[in-house]
Coordinates of C-alpha atoms and ligand atoms in Angstrom, one line a residue:
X1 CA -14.3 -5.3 -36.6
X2 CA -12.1 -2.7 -36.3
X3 CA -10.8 -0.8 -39.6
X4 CA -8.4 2.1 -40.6
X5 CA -4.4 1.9 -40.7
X6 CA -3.4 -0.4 -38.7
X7 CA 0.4 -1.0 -38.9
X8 CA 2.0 -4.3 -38.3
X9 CA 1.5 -7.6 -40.2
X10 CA -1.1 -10.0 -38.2
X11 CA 1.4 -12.8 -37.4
X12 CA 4.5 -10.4 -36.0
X13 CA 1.8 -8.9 -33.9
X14 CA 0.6 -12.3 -32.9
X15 CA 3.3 -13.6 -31.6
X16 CA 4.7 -10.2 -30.2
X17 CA 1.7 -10.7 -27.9
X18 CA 2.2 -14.4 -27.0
X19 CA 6.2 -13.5 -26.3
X20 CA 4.6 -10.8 -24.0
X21 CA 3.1 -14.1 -22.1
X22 CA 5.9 -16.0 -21.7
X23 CA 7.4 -16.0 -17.8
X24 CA 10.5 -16.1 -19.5
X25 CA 10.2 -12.5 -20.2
X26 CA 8.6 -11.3 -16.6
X27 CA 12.0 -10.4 -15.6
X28 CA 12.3 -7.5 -18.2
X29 CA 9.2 -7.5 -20.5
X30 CA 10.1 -4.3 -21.9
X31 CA 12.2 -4.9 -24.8
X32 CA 8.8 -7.2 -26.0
X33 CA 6.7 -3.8 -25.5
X34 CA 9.3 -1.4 -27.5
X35 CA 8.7 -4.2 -30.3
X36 CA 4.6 -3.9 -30.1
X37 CA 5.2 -0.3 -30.1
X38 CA 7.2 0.0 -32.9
X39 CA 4.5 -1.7 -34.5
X40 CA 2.1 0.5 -34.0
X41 CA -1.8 0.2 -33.1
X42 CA -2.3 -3.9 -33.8
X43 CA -5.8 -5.3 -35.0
X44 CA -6.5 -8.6 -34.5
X45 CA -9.6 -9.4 -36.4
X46 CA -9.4 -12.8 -34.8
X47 CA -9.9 -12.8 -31.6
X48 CA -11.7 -9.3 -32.4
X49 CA -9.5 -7.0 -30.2
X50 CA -7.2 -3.7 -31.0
X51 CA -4.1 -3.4 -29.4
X52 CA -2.6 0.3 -28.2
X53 CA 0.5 0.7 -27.4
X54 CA 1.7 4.4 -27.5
X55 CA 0.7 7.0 -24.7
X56 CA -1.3 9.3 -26.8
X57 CA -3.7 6.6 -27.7
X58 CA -3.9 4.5 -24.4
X59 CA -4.7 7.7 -22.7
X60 CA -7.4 8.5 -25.0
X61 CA -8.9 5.2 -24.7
X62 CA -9.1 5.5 -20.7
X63 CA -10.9 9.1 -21.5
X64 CA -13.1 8.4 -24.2
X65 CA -16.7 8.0 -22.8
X66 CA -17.6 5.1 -25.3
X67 CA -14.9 3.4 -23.4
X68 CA -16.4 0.5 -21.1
X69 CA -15.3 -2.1 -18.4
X70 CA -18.2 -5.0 -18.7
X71 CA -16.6 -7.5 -20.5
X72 CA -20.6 -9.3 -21.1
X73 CA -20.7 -6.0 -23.7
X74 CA -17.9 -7.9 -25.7
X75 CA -19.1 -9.5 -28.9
X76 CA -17.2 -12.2 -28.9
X77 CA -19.8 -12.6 -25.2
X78 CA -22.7 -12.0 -27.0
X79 CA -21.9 -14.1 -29.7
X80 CA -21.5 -16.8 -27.1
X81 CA -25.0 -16.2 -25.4
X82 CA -26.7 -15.9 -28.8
X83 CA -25.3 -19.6 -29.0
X84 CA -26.9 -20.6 -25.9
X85 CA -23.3 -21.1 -24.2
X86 CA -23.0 -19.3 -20.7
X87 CA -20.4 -16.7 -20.2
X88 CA -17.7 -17.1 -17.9
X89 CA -18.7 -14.9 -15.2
X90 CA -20.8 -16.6 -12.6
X91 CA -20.9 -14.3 -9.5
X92 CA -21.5 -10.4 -9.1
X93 CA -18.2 -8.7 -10.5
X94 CA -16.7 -6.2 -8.6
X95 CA -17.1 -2.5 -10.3
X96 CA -14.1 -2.7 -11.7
X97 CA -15.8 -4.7 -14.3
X98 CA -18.8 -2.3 -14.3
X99 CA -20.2 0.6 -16.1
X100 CA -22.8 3.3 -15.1
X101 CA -24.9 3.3 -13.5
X102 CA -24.0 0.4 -11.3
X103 CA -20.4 1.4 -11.5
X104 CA -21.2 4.9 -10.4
X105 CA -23.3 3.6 -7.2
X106 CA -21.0 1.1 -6.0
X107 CA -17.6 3.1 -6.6
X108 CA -19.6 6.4 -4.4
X109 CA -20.1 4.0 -1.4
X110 CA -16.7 2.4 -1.7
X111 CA -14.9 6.1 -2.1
X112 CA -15.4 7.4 1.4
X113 CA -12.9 5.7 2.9
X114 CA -10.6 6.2 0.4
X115 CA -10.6 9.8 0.1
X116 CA -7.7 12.0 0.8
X117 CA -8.2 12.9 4.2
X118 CA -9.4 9.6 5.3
X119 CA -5.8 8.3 4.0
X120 CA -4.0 11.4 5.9
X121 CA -5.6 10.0 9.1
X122 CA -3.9 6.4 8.3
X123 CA -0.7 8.0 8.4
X124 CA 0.3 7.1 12.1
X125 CA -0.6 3.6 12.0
X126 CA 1.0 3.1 8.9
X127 CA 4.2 4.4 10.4
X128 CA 3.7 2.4 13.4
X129 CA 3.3 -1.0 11.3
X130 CA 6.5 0.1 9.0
X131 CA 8.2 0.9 12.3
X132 CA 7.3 -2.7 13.6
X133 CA 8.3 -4.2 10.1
X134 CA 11.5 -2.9 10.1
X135 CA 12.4 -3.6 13.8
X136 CA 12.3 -7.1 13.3
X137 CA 14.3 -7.1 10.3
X138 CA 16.9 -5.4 12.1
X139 CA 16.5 -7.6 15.6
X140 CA 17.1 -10.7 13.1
X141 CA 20.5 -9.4 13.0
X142 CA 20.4 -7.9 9.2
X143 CA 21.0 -5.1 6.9
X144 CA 22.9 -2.1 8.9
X145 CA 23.8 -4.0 11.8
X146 CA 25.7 -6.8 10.5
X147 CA 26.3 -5.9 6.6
X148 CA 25.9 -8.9 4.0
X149 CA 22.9 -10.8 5.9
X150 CA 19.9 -10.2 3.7
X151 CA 17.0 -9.4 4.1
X152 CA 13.5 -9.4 1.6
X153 CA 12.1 -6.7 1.0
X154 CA 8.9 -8.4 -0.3
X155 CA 7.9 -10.4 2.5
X156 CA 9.5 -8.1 5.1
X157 CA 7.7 -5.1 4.3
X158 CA 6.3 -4.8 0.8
X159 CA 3.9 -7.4 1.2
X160 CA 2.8 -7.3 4.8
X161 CA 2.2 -3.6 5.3
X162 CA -0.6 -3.3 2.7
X163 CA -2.0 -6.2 3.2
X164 CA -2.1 -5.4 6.9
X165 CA -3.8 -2.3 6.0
X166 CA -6.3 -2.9 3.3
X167 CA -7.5 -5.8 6.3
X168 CA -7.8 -3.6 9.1
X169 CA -10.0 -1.2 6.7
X170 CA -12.2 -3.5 5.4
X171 CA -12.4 -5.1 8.9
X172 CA -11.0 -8.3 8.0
X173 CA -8.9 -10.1 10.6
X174 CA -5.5 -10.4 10.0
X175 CA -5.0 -13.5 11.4
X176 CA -6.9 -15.1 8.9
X177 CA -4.4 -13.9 6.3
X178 CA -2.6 -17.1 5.4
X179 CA -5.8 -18.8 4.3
X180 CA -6.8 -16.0 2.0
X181 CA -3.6 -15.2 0.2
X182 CA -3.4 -17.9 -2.2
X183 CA -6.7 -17.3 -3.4
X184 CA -5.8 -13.4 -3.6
X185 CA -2.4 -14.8 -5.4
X186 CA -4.8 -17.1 -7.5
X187 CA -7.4 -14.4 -8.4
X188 CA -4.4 -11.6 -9.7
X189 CA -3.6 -13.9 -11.9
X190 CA -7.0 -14.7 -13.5
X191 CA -6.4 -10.9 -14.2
X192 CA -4.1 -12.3 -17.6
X193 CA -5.2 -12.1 -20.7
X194 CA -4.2 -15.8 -21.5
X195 CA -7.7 -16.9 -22.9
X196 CA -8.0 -13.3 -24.8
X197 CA -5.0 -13.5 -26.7
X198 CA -4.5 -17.2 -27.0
X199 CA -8.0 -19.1 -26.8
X200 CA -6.9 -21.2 -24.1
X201 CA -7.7 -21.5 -20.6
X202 CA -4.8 -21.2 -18.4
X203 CA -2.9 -24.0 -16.8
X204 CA -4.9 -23.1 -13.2
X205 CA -8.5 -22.2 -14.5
X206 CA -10.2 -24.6 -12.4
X207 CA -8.2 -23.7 -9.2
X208 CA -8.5 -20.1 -9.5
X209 CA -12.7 -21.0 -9.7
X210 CA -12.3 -22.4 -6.5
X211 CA -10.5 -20.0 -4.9
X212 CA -13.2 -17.6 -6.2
X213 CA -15.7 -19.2 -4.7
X214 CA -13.7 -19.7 -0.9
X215 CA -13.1 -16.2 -1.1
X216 CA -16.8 -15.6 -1.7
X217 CA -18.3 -18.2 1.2
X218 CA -15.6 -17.0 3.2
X219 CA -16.8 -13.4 2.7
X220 CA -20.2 -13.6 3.2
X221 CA -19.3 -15.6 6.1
X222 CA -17.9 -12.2 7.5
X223 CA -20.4 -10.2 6.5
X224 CA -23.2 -12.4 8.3
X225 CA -21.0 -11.4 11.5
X226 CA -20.5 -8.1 11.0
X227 CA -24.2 -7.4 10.6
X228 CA -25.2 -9.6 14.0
X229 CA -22.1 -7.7 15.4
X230 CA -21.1 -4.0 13.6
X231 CA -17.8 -2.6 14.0
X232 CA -16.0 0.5 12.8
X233 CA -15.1 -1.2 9.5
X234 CA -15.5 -1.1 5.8
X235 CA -17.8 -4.2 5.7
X236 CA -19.6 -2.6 8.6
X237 CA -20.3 0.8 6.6
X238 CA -21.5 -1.0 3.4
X239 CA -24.1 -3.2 5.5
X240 CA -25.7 -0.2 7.2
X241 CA -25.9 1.2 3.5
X242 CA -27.4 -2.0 2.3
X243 CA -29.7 -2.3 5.7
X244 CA -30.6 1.6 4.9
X245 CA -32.5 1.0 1.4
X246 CA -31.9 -0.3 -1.8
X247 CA -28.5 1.1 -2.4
X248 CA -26.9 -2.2 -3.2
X249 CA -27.1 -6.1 -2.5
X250 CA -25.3 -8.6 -0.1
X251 CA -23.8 -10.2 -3.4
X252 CA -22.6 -6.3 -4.3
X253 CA -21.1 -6.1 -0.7
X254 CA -19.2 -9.3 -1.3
X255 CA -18.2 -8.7 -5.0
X256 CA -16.6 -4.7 -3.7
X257 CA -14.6 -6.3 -0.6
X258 CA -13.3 -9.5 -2.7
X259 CA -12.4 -6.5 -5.4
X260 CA -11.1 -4.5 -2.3
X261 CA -9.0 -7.2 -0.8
X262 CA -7.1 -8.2 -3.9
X263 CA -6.3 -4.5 -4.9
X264 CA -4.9 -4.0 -1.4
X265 CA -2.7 -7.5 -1.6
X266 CA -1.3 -7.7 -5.4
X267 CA -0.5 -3.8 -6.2
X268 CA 1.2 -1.4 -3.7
X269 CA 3.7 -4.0 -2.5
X270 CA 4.9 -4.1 -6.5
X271 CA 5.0 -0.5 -6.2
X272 CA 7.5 -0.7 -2.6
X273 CA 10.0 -3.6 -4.3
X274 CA 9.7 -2.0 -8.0
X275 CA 11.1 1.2 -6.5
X276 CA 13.9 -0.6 -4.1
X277 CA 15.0 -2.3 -6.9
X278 CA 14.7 0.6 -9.5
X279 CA 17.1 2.4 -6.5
X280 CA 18.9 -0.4 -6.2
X281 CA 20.3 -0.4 -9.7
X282 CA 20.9 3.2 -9.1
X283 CA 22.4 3.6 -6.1
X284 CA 22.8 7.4 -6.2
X285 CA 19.3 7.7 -5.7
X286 CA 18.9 5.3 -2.9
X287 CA 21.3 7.6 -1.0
X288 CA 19.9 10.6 -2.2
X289 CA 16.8 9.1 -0.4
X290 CA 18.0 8.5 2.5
X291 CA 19.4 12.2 3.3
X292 CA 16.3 13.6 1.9
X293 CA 12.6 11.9 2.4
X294 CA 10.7 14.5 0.3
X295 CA 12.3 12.8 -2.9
X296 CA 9.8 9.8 -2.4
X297 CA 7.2 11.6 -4.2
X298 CA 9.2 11.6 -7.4
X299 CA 10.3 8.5 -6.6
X300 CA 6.9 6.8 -6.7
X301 CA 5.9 9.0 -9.4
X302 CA 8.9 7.6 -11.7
X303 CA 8.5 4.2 -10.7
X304 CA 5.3 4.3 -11.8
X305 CA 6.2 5.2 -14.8
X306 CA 9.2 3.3 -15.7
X307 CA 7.6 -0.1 -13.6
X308 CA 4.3 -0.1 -13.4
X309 CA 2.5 -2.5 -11.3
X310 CA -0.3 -2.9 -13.3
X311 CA 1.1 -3.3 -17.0
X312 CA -2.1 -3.3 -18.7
X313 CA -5.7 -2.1 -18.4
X314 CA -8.5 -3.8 -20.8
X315 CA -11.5 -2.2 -22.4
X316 CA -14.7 -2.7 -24.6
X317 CA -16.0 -0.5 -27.3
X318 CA -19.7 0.0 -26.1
X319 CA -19.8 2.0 -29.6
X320 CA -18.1 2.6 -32.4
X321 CA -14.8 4.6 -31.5
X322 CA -12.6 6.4 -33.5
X323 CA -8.7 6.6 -32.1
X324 CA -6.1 7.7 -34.3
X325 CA -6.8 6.2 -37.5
X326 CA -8.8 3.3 -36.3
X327 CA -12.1 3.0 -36.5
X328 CA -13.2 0.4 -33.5
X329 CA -16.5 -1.4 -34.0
X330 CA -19.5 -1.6 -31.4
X331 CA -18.2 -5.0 -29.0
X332 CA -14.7 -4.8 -30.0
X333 CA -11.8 -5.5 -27.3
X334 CA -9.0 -2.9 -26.3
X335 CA -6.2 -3.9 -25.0
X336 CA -4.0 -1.0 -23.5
X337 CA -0.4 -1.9 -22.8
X338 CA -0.3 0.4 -20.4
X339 CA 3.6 -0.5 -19.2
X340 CA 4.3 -0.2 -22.7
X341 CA 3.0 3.3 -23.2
X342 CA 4.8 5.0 -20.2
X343 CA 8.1 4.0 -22.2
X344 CA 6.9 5.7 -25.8
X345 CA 9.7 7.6 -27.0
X346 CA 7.2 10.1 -28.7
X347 CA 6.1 11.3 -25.2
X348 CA 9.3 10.8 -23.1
X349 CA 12.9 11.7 -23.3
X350 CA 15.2 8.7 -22.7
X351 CA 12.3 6.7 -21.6
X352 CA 13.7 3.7 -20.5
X353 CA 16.1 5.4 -18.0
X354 CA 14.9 5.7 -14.3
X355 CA 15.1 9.5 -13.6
X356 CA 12.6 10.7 -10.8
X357 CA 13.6 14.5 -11.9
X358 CA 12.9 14.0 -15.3
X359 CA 10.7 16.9 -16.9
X360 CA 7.0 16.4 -17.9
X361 CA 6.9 13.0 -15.3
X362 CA 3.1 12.2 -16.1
X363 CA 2.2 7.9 -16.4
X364 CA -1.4 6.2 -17.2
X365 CA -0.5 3.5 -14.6
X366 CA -3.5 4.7 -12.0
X367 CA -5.8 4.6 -15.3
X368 CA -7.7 7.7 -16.3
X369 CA -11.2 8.4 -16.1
X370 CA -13.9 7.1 -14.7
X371 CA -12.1 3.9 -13.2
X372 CA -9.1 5.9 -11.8
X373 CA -7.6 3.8 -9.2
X374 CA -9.3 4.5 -5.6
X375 CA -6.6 3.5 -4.1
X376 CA -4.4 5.6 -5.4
X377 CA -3.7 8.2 -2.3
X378 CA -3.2 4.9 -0.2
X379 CA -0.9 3.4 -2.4
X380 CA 1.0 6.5 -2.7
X381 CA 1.2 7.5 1.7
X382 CA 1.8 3.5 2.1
X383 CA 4.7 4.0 -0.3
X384 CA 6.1 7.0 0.8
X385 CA 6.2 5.9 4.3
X386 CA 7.6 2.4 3.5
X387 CA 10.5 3.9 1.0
X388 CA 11.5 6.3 3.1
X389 CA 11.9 4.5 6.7
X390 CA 13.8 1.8 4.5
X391 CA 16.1 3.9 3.3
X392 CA 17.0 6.0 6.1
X393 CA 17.5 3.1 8.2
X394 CA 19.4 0.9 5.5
X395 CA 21.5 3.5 4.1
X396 CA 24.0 1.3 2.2
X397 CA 21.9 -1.7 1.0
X398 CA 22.4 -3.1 -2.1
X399 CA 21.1 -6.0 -4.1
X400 CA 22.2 -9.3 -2.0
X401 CA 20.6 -11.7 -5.2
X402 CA 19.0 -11.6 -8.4
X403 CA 15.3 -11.2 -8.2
X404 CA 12.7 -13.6 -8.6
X405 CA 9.1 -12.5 -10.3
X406 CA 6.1 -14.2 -10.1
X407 CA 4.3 -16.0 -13.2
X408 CA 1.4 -12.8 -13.6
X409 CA 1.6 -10.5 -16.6
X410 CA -1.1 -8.0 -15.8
X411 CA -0.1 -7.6 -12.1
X412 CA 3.6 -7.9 -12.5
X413 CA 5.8 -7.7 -9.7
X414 CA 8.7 -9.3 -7.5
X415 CA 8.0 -12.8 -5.6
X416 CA 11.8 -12.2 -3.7
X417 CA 13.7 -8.7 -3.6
X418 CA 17.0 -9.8 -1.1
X419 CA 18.9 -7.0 -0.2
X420 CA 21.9 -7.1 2.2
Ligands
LIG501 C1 0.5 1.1 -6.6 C2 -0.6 0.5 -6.3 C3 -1.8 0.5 -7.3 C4 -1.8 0.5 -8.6 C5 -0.7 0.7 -9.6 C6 -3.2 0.5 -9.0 C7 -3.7 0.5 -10.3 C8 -5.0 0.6 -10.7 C9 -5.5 0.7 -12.0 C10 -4.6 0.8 -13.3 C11 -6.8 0.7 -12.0 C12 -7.8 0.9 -13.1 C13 -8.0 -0.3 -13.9 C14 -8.8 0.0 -15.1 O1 -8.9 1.2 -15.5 O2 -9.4 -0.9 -15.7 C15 -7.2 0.6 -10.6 C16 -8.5 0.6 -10.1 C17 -8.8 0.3 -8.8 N1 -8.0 0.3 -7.8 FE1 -6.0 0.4 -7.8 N2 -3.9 0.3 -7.9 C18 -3.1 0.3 -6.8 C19 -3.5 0.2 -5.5 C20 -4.7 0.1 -5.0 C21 -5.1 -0.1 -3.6 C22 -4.2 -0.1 -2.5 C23 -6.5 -0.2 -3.6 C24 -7.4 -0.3 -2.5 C25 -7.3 -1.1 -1.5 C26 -6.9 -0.1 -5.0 C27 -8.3 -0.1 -5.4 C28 -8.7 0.0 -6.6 C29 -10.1 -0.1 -7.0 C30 -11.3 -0.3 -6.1 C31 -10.2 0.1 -8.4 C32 -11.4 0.2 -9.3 C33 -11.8 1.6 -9.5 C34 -13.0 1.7 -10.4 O3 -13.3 0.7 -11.2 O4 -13.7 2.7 -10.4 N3 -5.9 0.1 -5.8 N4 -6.1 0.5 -9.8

């Protein structure tokens, strides 16, 4: 278990964390993170994780290489097996929850269409689709054209457009969209550390199973057609690698689209409403979006920062680590409170004020290292495009209700953004 200085007593830490839980808090968790800040690193001998809350540390943790993503290399796992009780995991994780080598092969097949200039060539369709989105907003009669009549930005644009996307790459059809959104909904949400910090399963465990395993079928369903039947698709590309030699399994190709799809449903659109709604509480720079585009790049950059849409990233120590004071035993957890470090006061003037022009804007919320988001130039074009067509065509609108977040901690974001 880890040693060294940690700060805090055990309890205040404790129950910092399960505060950090409650949806009561999903609306503005970040008074809860300044208070696990001020605290400083947390060990919790317990359930034998560390917690890091301050930027310096957090981004040393994503760097360091003893730094791993398999959660079987927990000890609290091992301990389990050595028991003779099974582990959670039951199917082929996505690489996510990987390390090298098999992190390494997986991520190289995935990253080709992900690249920079594959994104760049996106760029027209995904003006075309935000184009289409926001023509029917506007022929319902709302925003500019009759002020007051609202409109949500969540399932009007933030939602659809990436989702759209992220389909049409993978080469999944849209229209079968409905049926596989709950269980994406269902699968972020497996993403909470509920069972890590509280030793109970949460409320849906046994739903979010079976919507694993429909995902899964309905998956390898796909794939079976896509090899009788190739297209110019993602699934496509990954069975002629698999069909080529033994670069990586059908349970592999399943496990990186499943990984894929819910990346591309549960993160950008928080990154589209987080920024609306960072704007809209600041109106100047809404308007000083809509006479100049080339400030969504700060934009996104900022609300990264100050919202991020992943709050927190976890880790295991596949050795001993040393980080700060704190010496991290082989098998420990890590916790990095990622939302919470992009707010430290010790790296960031005024850091709870939204300020796209602030100097030294840096964020961990992509990650660092080795797991870097691959979706981050993606994110970022779908985001530009999205924020800026929005704002240009709805100059003056402003907040038309109070808005609603969904239940997930890990991948926090809006369920209902109304503007009118
Ligand atoms: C604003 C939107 C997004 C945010 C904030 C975000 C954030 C993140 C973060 C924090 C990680 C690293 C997790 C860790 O270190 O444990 C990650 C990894 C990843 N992201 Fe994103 N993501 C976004 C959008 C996307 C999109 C659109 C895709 C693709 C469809 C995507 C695909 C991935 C993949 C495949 C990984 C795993 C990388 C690896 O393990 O090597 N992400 N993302």
């Amino acid at each position: 278990m880890a040693t060294g200085a940690a700060t805090g007593n055990q309890t205040a830490a404790q129950a910092l964390l399960v505060e950090m839980l409650d949806p009561a808090v999903r609306a503005d968790p970040y008074p809860v993170f300044t208070r696990i800040r001020e605290l400083g690193p947390m060990v919790l001998p317990e359930t034998g994780m560390v917690v890091f809350s301050g930027f310096a540390d957090c981004d040393e943790v994503l760097r360091h290489p003893s730094s791993c993503s398999d959660g079987m290399k927990s000890s609290v796992v091992q301990r389990q097996i050595a028991e003779g009780i099974t582990p959670q995991r039951t199917a082929t994780p996505g690489f996510l929850f990987l390390d090298p080598p098999d992190h390494t092969r997986l991520r190289t097949l995935a990253q080709q269409a992900f690249s920079p200039k594959a994104v760049r060539a996106l760029e027209p369709e995904i003006r075309a689709l935000v184009g289409e989105l926001l023509d029917a907003v506007a022929a319902r009669g709302t925003g500019e054209q009759t002020p007051g009549a609202p409109f949500d930005v969540v399932s009007d644009l933030a939602y659809p457009l990436p989702v759209a996307v992220i389909c049409r790459l993978l080469g999944v059809p849209l229209s079968d969209e409905p049926q596989f959104s709950r269980a994406a909904a269902l699968l972020a949400q497996g993403l909470d550390p509920i069972m890590t910090l509280t030793g109970q399963a949460s409320a849906n465990a046994d739903e979010r199973l079976r919507a694993d395993e429909w995902m899964r079928d309905y998956l390898g369903h796909l794939v079976a057609k896509r090899r009788a039947e190739p297209r110019e698709d993602m699934i496509s590309a990954l069975i002629a690698a698999e069909e080529d030699g033994d670069q990586l399994t059908v349970d592999e190709i399943i496990a990186t689209c499943d990984l894929l799809l819910i990346a591309g449903h549960e993160t950008t659109v928080n990154l589209i409403a987080n920024a609306v709604l960072a704007m809209m509480r600041a109106p100047a720079q809404w308007a000083a979006l809509a006479g100049d585009p080339d400030r969504a790049n700060v934009i996104i950059e900022e609300t990264l920062r100050y919202d991020p849409p992943v709050q927190l990233v976890m880790r295991i120590a596949g050795d001993e680590m040393v980080i700060g004071d704190l010496c991290i035993a082989k098998g420990d957890s890590i916790l990095l409170l990622i939302a919470a470090a992009n707010r430290d006061p010790d790296a960031f003037d005024r850091p709870d004020v939204f300020d796209p022009d602030r100097e030294g804007l840096r964020h961990l919320s992509f990650s660092k290292g080795p797991h870097f988001c691959l979706g981050a130039p993606l994110a970022r074009l779908e985001a530009r495009i999205a924020l800026t067509e929005l704002a240009r065509r709805f100059p003056h609108a402003r907040l038309a209700a109070e808005p609603v977040y969904k239940p997930n901690v890990t991948l926090r974001g809006l369920a209902s953004l109304r503007l009118g």
